[in-house]
């Protein structure tokens, strides 16, 4: 299973993590979990966006950014900032070719002195769909003090 960051809408009060039911492949089963909105973002895009994700206010220990591992509670004010950031990325990628090629992280294979950059390839329509779904989550939470976006890191 690829590394996935999950974003879902949860009530601010009364949601328990043990409500989440996962399929055999490790993905969240929305219907069995009682979740209406779920967005999955591949880790390679989370890392690509990571500098801008550090600007999001949250209600978890570090107060800004999304936890790479573990949970992050994003309240309405954070949802507004996340929406602006994701909308910016959406507008950038809207101008991309249909097959997007990005430069990812630098990594080494067997030789310590020789490495290369990861190549990230994605269909524009697929990436825009994910970003649009994240914007929808933000829209639902930013004006509702009873809801949060819950980010589940890898």
Coordinates of N, CA and C in Angstrom, one line a residue:
X1 N 0.8 -1.2 0.0 CA 0.0 0.0 0.0 C 0.9 1.2 0.0
X2 N 0.6 2.2 -0.9 CA 1.4 3.4 -0.9 C 1.1 4.2 0.4
X3 N 2.1 5.1 0.7 CA 1.9 6.0 1.8 C 0.8 7.0 1.5
X4 N -0.2 7.1 2.4 CA -1.4 8.0 2.1 C -1.6 8.8 3.3
X5 N -1.9 10.1 3.1 CA -2.4 11.0 4.1 C -3.9 11.1 3.9
X6 N -4.7 10.9 5.0 CA -6.1 10.9 4.9 C -6.7 12.2 5.6
X7 N -7.7 12.8 4.9 CA -8.4 13.9 5.5 C -9.8 13.6 5.5
X8 N -10.5 13.8 6.7 CA -11.9 13.5 6.8 C -12.5 14.6 7.7
X9 N -13.8 14.7 7.5 CA -14.6 15.6 8.4 C -15.1 14.8 9.5
X10 N -15.0 15.4 10.7 CA -15.4 14.8 12.0 C -16.1 15.8 12.8
X11 N -17.0 15.4 13.7 CA -17.6 16.4 14.6 C -16.5 16.8 15.6
X12 N -16.5 18.0 16.1 CA -15.5 18.5 17.0 C -15.6 17.7 18.3
X13 N -16.8 17.3 18.7 CA -17.1 16.5 19.9 C -17.8 15.2 19.6
X14 N -17.3 14.1 20.2 CA -18.0 12.9 20.0 C -17.4 11.9 19.0
X15 N -16.4 12.3 18.3 CA -15.8 11.3 17.3 C -14.7 10.6 17.9
X16 N -14.6 9.3 17.8 CA -13.6 8.5 18.3 C -12.9 7.8 17.2
X17 N -11.5 7.7 17.3 CA -10.8 7.0 16.2 C -11.1 5.6 16.1
X18 N -11.6 4.9 17.1 CA -12.0 3.5 17.0 C -13.2 3.3 16.1
X19 N -13.9 4.4 15.7 CA -15.0 4.3 14.8 C -14.5 4.0 13.4
X20 N -13.2 4.3 13.1 CA -12.7 4.1 11.8 C -12.5 2.6 11.5
X21 N -13.1 2.1 10.4 CA -12.9 0.8 10.0 C -12.1 0.8 8.7
X22 N -11.1 -0.1 8.6 CA -10.3 -0.2 7.5 C -10.5 -1.5 6.7
X23 N -10.4 -1.4 5.4 CA -10.5 -2.5 4.5 C -9.2 -3.4 4.6
X24 N -9.2 -4.5 4.0 CA -8.0 -5.4 4.0 C -6.8 -4.7 3.4
X25 N -7.0 -3.8 2.5 CA -5.9 -3.0 1.9 C -5.4 -1.9 2.8
X26 N -6.0 -1.7 3.9 CA -5.6 -0.6 4.9 C -6.3 0.7 4.7
X27 N -7.1 0.8 3.6 CA -7.8 2.1 3.4 C -9.1 2.1 4.2
X28 N -9.5 3.4 4.5 CA -10.7 3.6 5.3 C -11.9 3.2 4.5
X29 N -12.8 2.4 5.2 CA -14.1 2.1 4.6 C -15.1 3.2 5.1
X30 N -15.4 4.1 4.2 CA -16.3 5.2 4.5 C -17.6 4.8 5.1
X31 N -18.3 3.9 4.5 CA -19.6 3.5 4.9 C -19.6 2.8 6.3
X32 N -18.7 1.9 6.5 CA -18.6 1.2 7.8 C -18.1 2.1 8.9
X33 N -17.4 3.2 8.5 CA -16.9 4.1 9.5 C -17.8 5.3 9.8
X34 N -18.9 5.4 9.0 CA -19.9 6.5 9.1 C -19.3 7.8 8.7
X35 N -18.4 7.8 7.7 CA -17.7 9.0 7.3 C -18.3 9.4 5.9
X36 N -18.7 10.6 5.8 CA -19.3 11.1 4.5 C -18.2 11.6 3.6
X37 N -17.2 12.3 4.1 CA -16.2 12.9 3.3 C -14.8 12.4 3.7
X38 N -14.1 11.9 2.7 CA -12.7 11.4 2.9 C -11.9 11.7 1.7
X39 N -10.8 12.3 1.9 CA -9.8 12.6 0.8 C -8.5 11.9 1.1
X40 N -8.0 11.2 0.1 CA -6.7 10.5 0.3 C -5.6 11.3 -0.6
X41 N -4.5 11.7 0.0 CA -3.5 12.4 -0.7 C -2.2 11.5 -0.6
X42 N -1.7 11.2 -1.8 CA -0.4 10.4 -1.8 C 0.7 11.2 -1.1
X43 N 1.5 10.5 -0.4 CA 2.6 11.1 0.4 C 3.5 11.9 -0.5
X44 N 3.8 11.5 -1.7 CA 4.7 12.3 -2.6 C 4.1 13.7 -2.8
X45 N 2.8 13.9 -2.9 CA 2.3 15.2 -3.1 C 2.3 16.0 -1.7
X46 N 2.0 15.2 -0.6 CA 2.1 15.9 0.7 C 3.5 16.5 0.9
X47 N 4.5 15.7 0.5 CA 5.9 16.2 0.6 C 6.1 17.4 -0.4
X48 N 5.6 17.3 -1.5 CA 5.8 18.3 -2.5 C 5.2 19.6 -2.0
X49 N 4.0 19.6 -1.4 CA 3.3 20.7 -0.9 C 3.8 21.1 0.5
X50 N 4.7 20.4 1.1 CA 4.9 20.5 2.6 C 5.3 21.8 3.1
X51 N 6.1 22.6 2.3 CA 6.5 23.9 2.8 C 5.2 24.8 3.1
X52 N 4.3 24.7 2.2 CA 3.1 25.6 2.3 C 2.1 25.0 3.3
X53 N 2.2 23.7 3.6 CA 1.3 23.1 4.6 C 1.7 23.5 6.0
X54 N 2.9 24.0 6.2 CA 3.4 24.4 7.5 C 2.7 25.7 8.0
X55 N 2.0 26.4 7.1 CA 1.4 27.7 7.4 C 0.0 27.5 8.0
X56 N -0.5 26.3 8.1 CA -1.9 26.0 8.5 C -2.0 26.0 10.0
X57 N -2.8 26.8 10.6 CA -3.0 26.7 12.1 C -3.8 25.5 12.4
X58 N -3.4 24.8 13.5 CA -4.1 23.6 13.9 C -4.3 23.6 15.5
X59 N -5.0 22.7 15.9 CA -5.3 22.6 17.4 C -4.5 21.5 18.0
X60 N -3.5 21.0 17.3 CA -2.7 19.9 17.9 C -1.4 20.6 18.4
X61 N -0.6 19.9 19.2 CA 0.5 20.4 19.9 C 1.4 21.4 19.2
X62 N 1.8 21.3 18.0 CA 2.7 22.2 17.4 C 2.1 23.5 16.9
X63 N 0.8 23.6 16.8 CA 0.0 24.8 16.5 C 0.0 25.2 15.0
X64 N 1.0 24.8 14.2 CA 1.0 25.2 12.8 C 1.5 24.0 12.1
X65 N 1.0 23.8 10.9 CA 1.4 22.7 10.0 C 0.6 21.4 10.3
X66 N 0.9 20.4 9.5 CA 0.2 19.1 9.6 C 1.2 18.1 10.1
X67 N 0.9 17.3 11.0 CA 1.8 16.2 11.5 C 2.0 15.2 10.4
X68 N 3.2 15.0 10.1 CA 3.6 14.0 9.1 C 3.1 12.6 9.6
X69 N 3.4 12.3 10.8 CA 2.9 11.0 11.4 C 1.9 11.4 12.4
X70 N 0.8 10.6 12.5 CA -0.2 10.9 13.5 C -1.3 11.8 13.1
X71 N -1.9 12.4 14.0 CA -3.2 13.2 13.8 C -2.9 14.7 13.9
X72 N -3.7 15.4 13.1 CA -3.8 16.9 13.2 C -5.3 17.3 13.2
X73 N -5.7 18.0 14.1 CA -7.1 18.6 14.1 C -7.0 20.0 13.5
X74 N -7.8 20.1 12.4 CA -7.9 21.4 11.7 C -9.2 22.0 12.0
X75 N -9.3 23.1 12.7 CA -10.5 23.8 13.1 C -10.9 24.8 11.9
X76 N -12.0 25.5 12.0 CA -12.5 26.3 10.9 C -11.4 27.4 10.5
X77 N -10.7 28.0 11.4 CA -9.7 29.0 11.0 C -8.6 28.3 10.2
X78 N -8.2 27.1 10.5 CA -7.2 26.4 9.8 C -7.7 25.9 8.4
X79 N -9.0 25.6 8.4 CA -9.6 25.1 7.2 C -9.6 26.3 6.1
X80 N -9.8 27.5 6.6 CA -9.8 28.7 5.7 C -8.4 28.9 5.1
X81 N -7.4 28.7 5.9 CA -6.0 28.8 5.4 C -5.7 27.7 4.5
X82 N -6.0 26.4 4.9 CA -5.8 25.3 4.0 C -6.5 25.5 2.7
X83 N -7.7 26.0 2.7 CA -8.5 26.2 1.4 C -7.7 27.2 0.5
X84 N -7.2 28.2 1.1 CA -6.4 29.2 0.2 C -5.2 28.6 -0.3
X85 N -4.5 27.8 0.5 CA -3.3 27.1 0.0 C -3.6 26.1 -1.1
X86 N -4.6 25.3 -0.9 CA -4.9 24.3 -1.9 C -5.5 24.9 -3.1
X87 N -6.3 26.0 -3.0 CA -6.8 26.7 -4.1 C -5.6 27.2 -5.0
X88 N -4.6 27.7 -4.3 CA -3.4 28.2 -5.0 C -2.7 27.1 -5.8
X89 N -2.6 25.9 -5.2 CA -2.0 24.8 -5.9 C -2.9 24.4 -7.1
X90 N -4.2 24.4 -6.8 CA -5.2 24.0 -7.9 C -5.0 24.9 -9.1
X91 N -4.9 26.2 -8.8 CA -4.8 27.2 -9.9 C -3.4 27.0 -10.7
X92 N -2.4 26.7 -10.0 CA -1.1 26.4 -10.6 C -1.2 25.2 -11.6
X93 N -1.7 24.1 -11.0 CA -1.8 22.8 -11.8 C -2.9 22.8 -12.9
X94 N -3.8 23.8 -12.8 CA -4.8 23.9 -13.8 C -4.2 24.3 -15.1
X95 N -3.0 25.0 -15.0 CA -2.3 25.4 -16.2 C -1.3 24.4 -16.7
X96 N -1.2 23.3 -16.1 CA -0.2 22.2 -16.4 C -0.7 21.4 -17.6
X97 N 0.3 20.7 -18.3 CA -0.2 19.8 -19.3 C -1.0 18.6 -18.7
X98 N -1.6 17.8 -19.6 CA -2.4 16.7 -19.1 C -1.7 15.7 -18.3
X99 N -0.4 15.5 -18.7 CA 0.5 14.6 -17.9 C 1.5 15.5 -17.2
X100 N 1.4 15.5 -15.9 CA 2.2 16.4 -15.1 C 3.5 15.6 -14.6
X101 N 4.6 16.2 -14.8 CA 5.9 15.6 -14.3 C 6.5 16.6 -13.4
X102 N 6.8 16.1 -12.1 CA 7.3 16.9 -11.1 C 8.6 16.3 -10.5
X103 N 9.4 17.2 -9.9 CA 10.7 16.7 -9.3 C 10.4 16.5 -7.8
X104 N 10.6 15.3 -7.3 CA 10.4 15.0 -5.9 C 11.6 15.1 -5.1
X105 N 11.7 14.3 -4.1 CA 12.8 14.3 -3.1 C 14.0 13.7 -3.7
X106 N 15.2 14.1 -3.2 CA 16.5 13.5 -3.6 C 16.7 12.3 -2.8
X107 N 17.1 11.2 -3.5 CA 17.4 10.0 -2.7 C 18.6 9.3 -3.3
X108 N 19.1 8.3 -2.5 CA 20.3 7.6 -2.9 C 19.9 6.1 -3.0
X109 N 20.5 5.4 -4.0 CA 20.3 4.0 -4.1 C 21.4 3.3 -3.3
X110 N 22.2 2.5 -4.0 CA 23.2 1.7 -3.4 C 24.5 2.5 -3.0
X111 N 24.8 3.5 -3.9 CA 26.0 4.2 -3.7 C 25.7 5.5 -2.9
X112 N 26.5 5.7 -1.9 CA 26.2 6.8 -1.0 C 26.6 8.2 -1.7
X113 N 27.5 8.1 -2.7 CA 27.9 9.3 -3.3 C 27.2 9.6 -4.6
X114 N 26.2 8.8 -4.9 CA 25.5 9.1 -6.2 C 24.0 8.9 -5.9
X115 N 23.2 9.9 -6.2 CA 21.8 9.9 -6.0 C 21.1 10.6 -7.1
X116 N 19.8 10.7 -7.0 CA 19.0 11.4 -8.0 C 17.7 11.8 -7.4
X117 N 17.0 12.7 -8.2 CA 15.7 13.2 -7.7 C 14.6 12.2 -8.1
X118 N 13.6 12.0 -7.3 CA 12.5 11.2 -7.6 C 11.7 11.9 -8.7
X119 N 11.1 11.2 -9.6 CA 10.2 11.7 -10.6 C 8.8 11.4 -10.2
X120 N 8.0 12.4 -10.1 CA 6.6 12.2 -9.8 C 5.8 12.5 -11.1
X121 N 5.0 11.5 -11.5 CA 4.1 11.7 -12.6 C 2.7 11.4 -12.3
X122 N 1.8 12.3 -12.8 CA 0.4 12.2 -12.4 C -0.4 12.8 -13.6
X123 N -1.6 12.3 -13.7 CA -2.5 12.9 -14.7 C -3.1 14.1 -14.1
X124 N -3.2 15.2 -14.8 CA -3.7 16.5 -14.3 C -5.1 16.3 -13.7
X125 N -5.9 15.6 -14.4 CA -7.3 15.5 -14.0 C -7.4 14.8 -12.6
X126 N -6.6 13.8 -12.4 CA -6.6 13.1 -11.1 C -6.1 14.0 -10.0
X127 N -5.1 14.8 -10.2 CA -4.6 15.7 -9.1 C -5.6 16.8 -8.9
X128 N -6.2 17.4 -9.9 CA -7.2 18.4 -9.7 C -8.4 17.9 -9.0
X129 N -8.8 16.7 -9.2 CA -9.9 16.1 -8.5 C -9.6 16.0 -7.0
X130 N -8.4 15.5 -6.6 CA -8.1 15.4 -5.2 C -8.0 16.8 -4.6
X131 N -7.4 17.8 -5.3 CA -7.4 19.1 -4.7 C -8.7 19.8 -4.6
X132 N -9.6 19.5 -5.5 CA -11.0 20.0 -5.5 C -11.7 19.4 -4.3
X133 N -11.5 18.1 -4.0 CA -12.2 17.4 -2.9 C -11.7 18.0 -1.6
X134 N -10.4 18.3 -1.5 CA -9.8 19.0 -0.3 C -10.5 20.4 -0.1
X135 N -10.7 21.1 -1.2 CA -11.3 22.4 -1.1 C -12.7 22.2 -0.6
X136 N -13.4 21.2 -1.0 CA -14.8 20.9 -0.5 C -14.8 20.7 1.0
X137 N -13.9 19.9 1.5 CA -13.8 19.7 2.9 C -13.6 21.0 3.7
X138 N -12.7 21.8 3.1 CA -12.5 23.1 3.8 C -13.8 24.0 3.8
X139 N -14.5 24.0 2.7 CA -15.7 24.7 2.6 C -16.7 24.3 3.6
X140 N -16.8 23.0 3.9 CA -17.8 22.5 4.8 C -17.4 22.8 6.3
X141 N -16.1 22.9 6.5 CA -15.7 23.1 7.9 C -15.5 24.6 8.3
X142 N -15.1 25.4 7.3 CA -14.6 26.8 7.7 C -15.7 27.6 8.3
X143 N -17.0 27.3 8.0 CA -18.1 28.1 8.6 C -18.9 27.3 9.6
X144 N -18.4 26.2 10.1 CA -19.2 25.4 11.0 C -18.3 25.1 12.2
X145 N -18.6 25.7 13.3 CA -17.8 25.5 14.5 C -18.0 24.1 15.2
X146 N -18.9 23.3 14.6 CA -19.1 22.0 15.2 C -18.3 20.9 14.5
X147 N -17.6 21.3 13.4 CA -16.9 20.3 12.6 C -15.4 20.6 12.6
X148 N -14.6 19.6 12.4 CA -13.1 19.8 12.1 C -12.7 18.9 10.9
X149 N -11.6 19.3 10.3 CA -10.9 18.3 9.4 C -9.9 17.6 10.2
X150 N -10.0 16.3 10.2 CA -9.0 15.4 10.9 C -8.1 14.9 9.8
X151 N -6.8 15.2 10.0 CA -5.7 14.7 9.1 C -5.1 13.5 9.8
X152 N -5.0 12.4 9.1 CA -4.4 11.2 9.6 C -3.1 11.1 8.8
X153 N -1.9 11.3 9.4 CA -0.7 11.2 8.7 C -0.3 9.8 8.4
X154 N 0.8 9.5 7.8 CA 1.1 8.2 7.4 C 1.4 7.3 8.6

